[in-house]
Amino acid sequence: MTSHEELAALVAAVAERRDREAFARLFDYFAPRLNAYLLRLGSDAGAAEELTQEVLVTLWRKADQFDPGKSSVPTWLYRIARNRRIDGLRRDRVEYMDPLESDLDIPDDPQTDRMLDLQQREERLRAALGGLPPEQLELVRLAFYDGLSHSEIAERAKLPLGTVKSRIRLAFGRLRRILEADGVLEAG
């Protein structure tokens, strides 16, 4: 359920019909991801959980404001989460902060959207890599993280060169299918 089109269709169902099943699917998919994102931004566990709930309530209430022509559903929700976190920090520290401090203003620009999209793609790639069989994962790691040639990998792993090439090709095929299904890569 992770293609951008499918996620947008679920949001549309929430916006148009207040579809509880569509919302439940969105909630189940995004709640752990938003919570992890907020934890990475520095929120404590309780605050991250509370902010995640707020973001998903916003999804329910304002689904009709989502525009798939402007951003993807994950980008929209991550931006809401980030802004809610910043609002909370400002509220909690209002007596210590200069309201004119420009460092607190987060511009709404395409660069931020691209960074969020890249972060989400990296997370999905890591998850996809974790789904590879250990013998394929190890060879991919040697090729791309350690920068070894196929011949060097064959020598180090004590495998025939053809086996190394075949396992890497199988790994890439599996990664491509996973990432295409998730909408991270375009098919073809």
Coordinates of N, CA and C in Angstrom, one line a residue:
M1 N 0.8 -1.2 0.0 CA 0.0 0.0 0.0 C 0.9 1.2 0.0
T2 N 2.0 1.3 -0.7 CA 2.8 2.4 -0.5 C 3.0 3.2 -1.8
S3 N 2.2 2.9 -2.8 CA 2.4 3.8 -4.0 C 1.8 5.1 -3.8
H4 N 2.3 6.1 -4.4 CA 1.8 7.5 -4.2 C 0.4 7.6 -4.6
E5 N 0.0 6.9 -5.7 CA -1.3 7.0 -6.2 C -2.3 6.3 -5.2
E6 N -1.9 5.2 -4.7 CA -2.8 4.5 -3.7 C -3.0 5.3 -2.5
L7 N -1.9 5.9 -2.0 CA -2.0 6.8 -0.8 C -2.9 8.0 -1.1
A8 N -2.8 8.6 -2.2 CA -3.6 9.7 -2.6 C -5.1 9.3 -2.7
A9 N -5.3 8.1 -3.2 CA -6.7 7.6 -3.4 C -7.3 7.4 -2.0
L10 N -6.5 6.9 -1.0 CA -7.0 6.8 0.3 C -7.4 8.1 1.0
V11 N -6.5 9.1 0.8 CA -6.8 10.4 1.3 C -8.0 11.0 0.7
A12 N -8.2 10.8 -0.6 CA -9.4 11.2 -1.3 C -10.6 10.6 -0.8
A13 N -10.6 9.3 -0.4 CA -11.7 8.6 0.1 C -12.1 9.2 1.5
V14 N -11.1 9.5 2.3 CA -11.3 10.2 3.6 C -11.9 11.5 3.4
A15 N -11.4 12.3 2.4 CA -11.9 13.6 2.2 C -13.4 13.6 1.6
E16 N -13.7 12.7 0.7 CA -15.0 12.7 0.1 C -16.1 12.0 0.8
R17 N -15.7 10.9 1.5 CA -16.7 10.0 2.1 C -16.5 9.8 3.6
R18 N -15.5 10.4 4.1 CA -15.1 10.1 5.5 C -15.0 8.6 5.7
D19 N -14.3 8.0 4.8 CA -14.1 6.5 4.7 C -13.2 6.1 5.9
R20 N -13.8 5.4 6.9 CA -13.0 5.0 8.1 C -12.0 3.9 7.8
E21 N -12.3 3.1 6.8 CA -11.4 2.0 6.5 C -10.1 2.6 5.8
A22 N -10.3 3.6 4.9 CA -9.2 4.2 4.3 C -8.4 4.9 5.3
F23 N -9.0 5.6 6.2 CA -8.3 6.3 7.3 C -7.5 5.3 8.1
A24 N -8.1 4.2 8.5 CA -7.4 3.2 9.3 C -6.2 2.7 8.6
R25 N -6.3 2.5 7.3 CA -5.1 2.0 6.5 C -4.0 3.1 6.5
L26 N -4.4 4.3 6.3 CA -3.4 5.4 6.4 C -2.8 5.5 7.7
F27 N -3.6 5.4 8.8 CA -3.1 5.5 10.1 C -2.1 4.3 10.4
D28 N -2.5 3.1 10.1 CA -1.6 2.0 10.3 C -0.3 2.1 9.6
Y29 N -0.3 2.7 8.4 CA 0.9 2.9 7.6 C 1.8 4.0 8.1
F30 N 1.1 5.2 8.4 CA 1.9 6.4 8.7 C 2.3 6.5 10.2
A31 N 1.5 6.0 11.1 CA 1.7 6.2 12.5 C 3.1 5.8 12.9
P32 N 3.6 4.6 12.6 CA 5.0 4.3 13.0 C 6.0 5.1 12.3
R33 N 5.8 5.5 11.1 CA 6.8 6.2 10.3 C 6.9 7.7 10.8
L34 N 5.7 8.3 11.1 CA 5.7 9.6 11.6 C 6.4 9.7 13.0
N35 N 6.0 8.7 13.8 CA 6.6 8.6 15.2 C 8.1 8.5 15.1
A36 N 8.6 7.6 14.2 CA 10.1 7.5 14.1 C 10.7 8.8 13.5
Y37 N 10.1 9.4 12.6 CA 10.6 10.7 12.1 C 10.7 11.7 13.2
L38 N 9.7 11.9 14.0 CA 9.7 12.8 15.1 C 10.7 12.5 16.1
L39 N 10.9 11.2 16.4 CA 12.0 10.8 17.3 C 13.4 11.2 16.7
R40 N 13.6 11.0 15.4 CA 14.8 11.4 14.8 C 15.1 12.9 14.8
L41 N 14.0 13.7 14.8 CA 14.1 15.1 14.9 C 14.4 15.6 16.3
G42 N 14.3 14.7 17.3 CA 14.7 15.1 18.6 C 13.6 15.1 19.6
S43 N 12.4 14.8 19.2 CA 11.2 14.7 20.2 C 11.4 13.5 21.1
D44 N 11.0 13.7 22.4 CA 11.0 12.6 23.3 C 9.8 11.6 22.9
A45 N 9.8 10.4 23.4 CA 8.9 9.4 23.0 C 7.4 9.9 23.2
G46 N 7.1 10.5 24.3 CA 5.8 10.9 24.6 C 5.3 12.0 23.6
A47 N 6.2 13.0 23.4 CA 5.9 14.1 22.5 C 5.7 13.6 21.1
A48 N 6.6 12.6 20.7 CA 6.5 12.1 19.3 C 5.2 11.4 19.1
E49 N 4.7 10.6 20.1 CA 3.5 9.9 20.0 C 2.3 10.9 19.9
E50 N 2.3 11.9 20.8 CA 1.3 12.9 20.8 C 1.2 13.7 19.5
L51 N 2.4 14.1 19.0 CA 2.4 14.8 17.7 C 1.9 13.9 16.5
T52 N 2.3 12.6 16.6 CA 1.8 11.7 15.6 C 0.3 11.7 15.6
Q53 N -0.3 11.6 16.7 CA -1.7 11.6 16.8 C -2.3 12.9 16.3
E54 N -1.7 14.0 16.6 CA -2.2 15.3 16.1 C -2.1 15.3 14.5
V55 N -1.1 14.8 14.0 CA -0.9 14.9 12.5 C -2.0 14.0 11.9
L56 N -2.3 12.8 12.5 CA -3.3 12.0 11.9 C -4.7 12.5 12.1
V57 N -4.9 13.2 13.2 CA -6.2 13.9 13.3 C -6.3 15.0 12.3
T58 N -5.3 15.7 12.0 CA -5.3 16.7 10.9 C -5.6 16.0 9.6
L59 N -5.0 14.9 9.3 CA -5.3 14.1 8.1 C -6.8 13.9 8.0
W60 N -7.4 13.4 9.1 CA -8.9 13.2 9.1 C -9.7 14.4 8.8
R61 N -9.3 15.5 9.5 CA -10.1 16.8 9.4 C -9.8 17.5 8.1
K62 N -8.6 17.5 7.6 CA -8.3 18.3 6.5 C -7.8 17.6 5.3
A63 N -8.3 16.3 5.1 CA -8.0 15.5 4.0 C -8.4 16.2 2.7
D64 N -9.4 17.0 2.7 CA -9.9 17.8 1.5 C -8.9 18.8 1.1
Q65 N -7.9 19.2 1.9 CA -6.9 20.2 1.6 C -5.7 19.6 0.9
F66 N -5.6 18.3 0.9 CA -4.5 17.7 0.3 C -4.6 17.8 -1.3
D67 N -3.5 18.3 -1.9 CA -3.4 18.5 -3.3 C -2.3 17.6 -3.9
P68 N -2.7 16.5 -4.6 CA -1.7 15.6 -5.1 C -0.8 16.2 -6.2
G69 N -1.3 17.3 -6.7 CA -0.5 18.0 -7.7 C 0.7 18.8 -7.1
K70 N 0.6 19.1 -5.8 CA 1.6 19.9 -5.1 C 2.6 19.0 -4.4
S71 N 2.2 17.9 -3.8 CA 3.1 17.1 -3.1 C 2.5 15.7 -3.0
S72 N 3.4 14.8 -2.5 CA 2.9 13.4 -2.2 C 2.3 13.4 -0.8
V73 N 1.5 12.3 -0.5 CA 0.9 12.2 0.8 C 2.0 12.2 1.9
P74 N 3.1 11.4 1.7 CA 4.1 11.4 2.8 C 4.7 12.8 3.0
T75 N 5.0 13.5 1.9 CA 5.6 14.8 2.0 C 4.6 15.7 2.8
W76 N 3.4 15.7 2.5 CA 2.4 16.5 3.1 C 2.3 16.2 4.6
L77 N 2.3 14.9 5.0 CA 2.2 14.6 6.4 C 3.4 14.8 7.2
Y78 N 4.6 14.6 6.5 CA 5.9 14.9 7.2 C 6.0 16.4 7.4
R79 N 5.5 17.2 6.5 CA 5.6 18.6 6.7 C 4.7 19.1 7.8
I80 N 3.5 18.5 7.9 CA 2.6 18.8 9.0 C 3.3 18.5 10.3
A81 N 3.9 17.3 10.4 CA 4.5 16.8 11.6 C 5.7 17.8 12.0
R82 N 6.5 18.1 11.0 CA 7.6 19.0 11.3 C 7.1 20.4 11.8
N83 N 6.1 20.9 11.2 CA 5.5 22.2 11.6 C 4.9 22.1 12.9
R84 N 4.2 21.1 13.2 CA 3.6 20.9 14.6 C 4.6 20.8 15.6
R85 N 5.7 20.1 15.3 CA 6.8 20.0 16.3 C 7.4 21.4 16.6
I86 N 7.7 22.2 15.5 CA 8.2 23.5 15.6 C 7.3 24.4 16.4
D87 N 6.0 24.3 16.1 CA 5.0 25.1 16.9 C 5.0 24.8 18.3
G88 N 5.2 23.5 18.7 CA 5.2 23.1 20.1 C 6.5 23.6 20.7
L89 N 7.6 23.6 20.0 CA 8.9 24.1 20.6 C 8.7 25.6 20.8
R90 N 8.1 26.3 19.9 CA 7.9 27.7 20.1 C 7.0 28.0 21.3
R91 N 6.0 27.3 21.4 CA 5.0 27.5 22.5 C 5.7 27.2 23.8
D92 N 6.5 26.1 23.9 CA 7.1 25.7 25.2 C 8.3 26.7 25.6
R93 N 8.9 27.4 24.6 CA 10.0 28.2 24.9 C 9.8 29.7 24.6
V94 N 8.5 30.1 24.6 CA 8.2 31.4 24.2 C 8.9 32.5 25.0
E95 N 9.1 32.3 26.3 CA 9.7 33.3 27.1 C 11.2 33.4 26.9
Y96 N 11.8 32.4 26.3 CA 13.2 32.4 26.1 C 13.6 32.7 24.6
M97 N 12.7 32.8 23.7 CA 13.0 33.0 22.3 C 12.6 34.4 21.9
D98 N 13.4 34.9 21.0 CA 13.1 36.2 20.3 C 12.1 35.9 19.2
P99 N 10.9 36.5 19.2 CA 10.0 36.2 18.2 C 10.4 36.6 16.8
L100 N 11.4 37.5 16.7 CA 11.8 37.9 15.4 C 13.0 37.1 14.9
E101 N 13.4 36.1 15.6 CA 14.6 35.3 15.3 C 14.3 34.5 14.0
S102 N 15.0 34.8 12.9 CA 14.7 34.3 11.6 C 15.1 32.8 11.5
D103 N 15.9 32.3 12.4 CA 16.4 30.9 12.4 C 15.2 30.0 12.6
L104 N 14.1 30.5 13.2 CA 13.0 29.6 13.5 C 12.0 29.5 12.3
D105 N 12.1 30.4 11.3 CA 11.2 30.4 10.2 C 11.7 29.3 9.2
I106 N 10.8 28.4 8.9 CA 11.1 27.4 7.9 C 10.4 27.7 6.6
P107 N 11.1 28.0 5.6 CA 10.5 28.4 4.3 C 9.8 27.1 3.7
D108 N 8.7 27.4 3.1 CA 7.9 26.4 2.4 C 8.4 26.3 1.0
D109 N 9.5 25.6 0.8 CA 10.1 25.6 -0.5 C 10.3 24.2 -1.1
P110 N 10.4 24.0 -2.4 CA 10.6 22.7 -3.0 C 11.8 21.9 -2.5
Q111 N 12.9 22.6 -2.1 CA 14.1 22.0 -1.7 C 13.8 21.1 -0.4
T112 N 12.9 21.6 0.5 CA 12.5 20.9 1.7 C 11.8 19.7 1.3
D113 N 10.8 19.8 0.3 CA 10.1 18.7 -0.1 C 11.0 17.6 -0.7
R114 N 11.9 18.0 -1.5 CA 12.9 17.1 -2.1 C 13.7 16.3 -1.0
M115 N 14.1 17.1 0.0 CA 14.9 16.4 1.1 C 14.0 15.4 1.8
L116 N 12.7 15.7 2.0 CA 11.9 14.7 2.7 C 11.6 13.5 1.8
D117 N 11.4 13.8 0.5 CA 11.2 12.7 -0.4 C 12.5 11.8 -0.5
L118 N 13.6 12.4 -0.5 CA 14.9 11.6 -0.5 C 15.0 10.8 0.8
Q119 N 14.7 11.4 1.9 CA 14.7 10.7 3.2 C 13.8 9.4 3.1
Q120 N 12.6 9.6 2.6 CA 11.6 8.5 2.6 C 12.1 7.4 1.6
R121 N 12.7 7.8 0.5 CA 13.3 6.8 -0.4 C 14.4 6.1 0.2
E122 N 15.3 6.7 0.9 CA 16.4 6.1 1.6 C 15.8 5.1 2.6
E123 N 14.8 5.5 3.4 CA 14.2 4.5 4.4 C 13.7 3.3 3.7
R124 N 13.0 3.5 2.6 CA 12.4 2.4 1.9 C 13.5 1.5 1.3
L125 N 14.6 2.1 0.8 CA 15.7 1.3 0.2 C 16.3 0.5 1.3
R126 N 16.5 1.1 2.5 CA 17.1 0.3 3.6 C 16.2 -0.9 4.0
A127 N 14.9 -0.6 4.0 CA 13.9 -1.7 4.3 C 14.0 -2.8 3.2
A128 N 14.0 -2.4 2.0 CA 14.1 -3.4 0.9 C 15.4 -4.2 1.0
L129 N 16.5 -3.5 1.3 CA 17.8 -4.2 1.5 C 17.7 -5.2 2.6
G130 N 17.0 -4.9 3.6 CA 16.8 -5.8 4.8 C 16.0 -7.0 4.4
G131 N 15.3 -7.0 3.3 CA 14.5 -8.1 2.9 C 15.2 -9.1 2.0
L132 N 16.5 -8.7 1.6 CA 17.3 -9.6 0.7 C 17.8 -10.8 1.5
P133 N 17.9 -11.9 0.9 CA 18.6 -13.1 1.5 C 20.0 -12.7 1.9
P134 N 20.5 -13.2 3.0 CA 21.8 -12.8 3.5 C 23.0 -13.0 2.5
E135 N 22.9 -14.0 1.7 CA 24.0 -14.2 0.7 C 24.0 -13.1 -0.4
Q136 N 22.8 -12.6 -0.7 CA 22.7 -11.5 -1.7 C 23.1 -10.2 -1.1
L137 N 22.6 -10.0 0.1 CA 22.8 -8.7 0.8 C 24.3 -8.5 1.0
E138 N 25.0 -9.6 1.4 CA 26.5 -9.4 1.6 C 27.2 -9.1 0.4
L139 N 26.8 -9.7 -0.8 CA 27.5 -9.3 -2.0 C 27.2 -7.9 -2.5
V140 N 25.9 -7.5 -2.3 CA 25.6 -6.1 -2.6 C 26.4 -5.1 -1.8
R141 N 26.5 -5.4 -0.5 CA 27.3 -4.6 0.5 C 28.7 -4.5 0.0
L142 N 29.3 -5.6 -0.4 CA 30.7 -5.6 -0.8 C 30.9 -4.8 -2.1
A143 N 29.9 -4.9 -3.0 CA 30.0 -4.2 -4.3 C 29.8 -2.7 -4.1
F144 N 28.8 -2.3 -3.3 CA 28.4 -0.9 -3.3 C 28.9 -0.1 -2.1
Y145 N 29.0 -0.7 -0.9 CA 29.5 0.0 0.2 C 31.0 -0.1 0.3
D146 N 31.6 -1.3 -0.1 CA 33.0 -1.4 0.0 C 33.7 -1.1 -1.3
G147 N 32.9 -1.0 -2.4 CA 33.4 -0.6 -3.7 C 34.2 -1.7 -4.4
L148 N 34.0 -3.0 -4.1 CA 34.8 -4.1 -4.7 C 34.2 -4.4 -6.1
S149 N 35.1 -4.9 -7.0 CA 34.6 -5.4 -8.3 C 34.1 -6.8 -8.1
H150 N 33.4 -7.3 -9.1 CA 32.8 -8.6 -9.0 C 33.9 -9.6 -8.8
S151 N 35.1 -9.5 -9.5 CA 36.2 -10.4 -9.3 C 36.7 -10.4 -7.9
E152 N 36.9 -9.2 -7.3 CA 37.3 -9.0 -5.9 C 36.4 -9.7 -4.9
I153 N 35.1 -9.5 -5.2 CA 34.1 -10.1 -4.4 C 34.2 -11.7 -4.4
A154 N 34.3 -12.2 -5.7 CA 34.4 -13.6 -5.8 C 35.6 -14.2 -5.1
E155 N 36.7 -13.5 -5.1 CA 37.9 -13.9 -4.4 C 37.7 -13.8 -2.9
R156 N 37.1 -12.7 -2.4 CA 36.9 -12.6 -1.0 C 35.9 -13.6 -0.4
A157 N 34.8 -13.8 -1.2 CA 33.7 -14.7 -0.7 C 34.0 -16.1 -1.1
K158 N 35.1 -16.4 -1.8 CA 35.4 -17.7 -2.2 C 34.3 -18.4 -3.0
L159 N 33.7 -17.6 -4.0 CA 32.6 -18.0 -4.8 C 33.0 -17.9 -6.3
P160 N 32.5 -18.7 -7.2 CA 32.7 -18.5 -8.6 C 32.2 -17.1 -9.0
L161 N 32.9 -16.5 -10.0 CA 32.5 -15.2 -10.5 C 31.1 -15.2 -11.0
G162 N 30.7 -16.3 -11.7 CA 29.3 -16.3 -12.2 C 28.3 -16.3 -11.1
T163 N 28.6 -17.0 -10.0 CA 27.7 -17.0 -8.8 C 27.5 -15.6 -8.2
V164 N 28.6 -14.9 -8.1 CA 28.6 -13.5 -7.6 C 27.7 -12.7 -8.5
K165 N 28.0 -12.7 -9.8 CA 27.2 -11.9 -10.8 C 25.7 -12.3 -10.7
S166 N 25.4 -13.5 -10.6 CA 24.0 -14.0 -10.6 C 23.3 -13.5 -9.3
R167 N 24.0 -13.6 -8.2 CA 23.4 -13.2 -6.9 C 23.1 -11.7 -6.9
I168 N 24.1 -11.0 -7.4 CA 23.9 -9.5 -7.4 C 22.8 -9.1 -8.4
R169 N 22.7 -9.8 -9.5 CA 21.6 -9.5 -10.5 C 20.3 -9.9 -9.9
L170 N 20.2 -11.0 -9.1 CA 18.9 -11.4 -8.5 C 18.6 -10.4 -7.4
A171 N 19.6 -9.9 -6.7 CA 19.3 -8.9 -5.6 C 18.7 -7.6 -6.2
F172 N 19.3 -7.2 -7.3 CA 18.8 -6.0 -8.0 C 17.4 -6.1 -8.5
G173 N 17.2 -7.3 -9.1 CA 15.8 -7.6 -9.6 C 14.8 -7.5 -8.4
R174 N 15.1 -8.1 -7.3 CA 14.2 -8.1 -6.1 C 14.1 -6.7 -5.6
L175 N 15.2 -5.9 -5.5 CA 15.1 -4.5 -5.1 C 14.2 -3.7 -6.0
R176 N 14.4 -3.9 -7.3 CA 13.7 -3.1 -8.3 C 12.2 -3.4 -8.1
R177 N 11.8 -4.7 -8.0 CA 10.4 -5.0 -7.9 C 9.8 -4.4 -6.6
I178 N 10.5 -4.4 -5.5 CA 10.0 -3.8 -4.2 C 9.9 -2.3 -4.4
L179 N 10.9 -1.7 -4.9 CA 10.8 -0.2 -5.0 C 9.8 0.3 -6.1
E180 N 9.6 -0.5 -7.1 CA 8.6 -0.1 -8.1 C 7.2 -0.3 -7.4
A181 N 7.0 -1.4 -6.7 CA 5.7 -1.6 -6.0 C 5.4 -0.5 -5.0
D182 N 6.5 0.1 -4.4 CA 6.3 1.2 -3.4 C 6.2 2.5 -4.1
G183 N 6.4 2.6 -5.4 CA 6.3 3.9 -6.1 C 7.6 4.7 -6.0
V184 N 8.7 4.1 -5.4 CA 10.0 4.8 -5.3 C 10.6 4.8 -6.7
L185 N 10.5 3.8 -7.5 CA 11.0 3.8 -8.9 C 9.8 3.6 -9.8
E186 N 10.0 4.2 -11.0 CA 8.9 4.0 -12.0 C 9.2 2.7 -12.7
A187 N 8.2 2.0 -13.0 CA 8.3 0.7 -13.7 C 8.8 0.9 -15.1
G188 N 9.6 -0.1 -15.5 CA 10.1 0.0 -16.9 C 11.5 0.5 -16.9

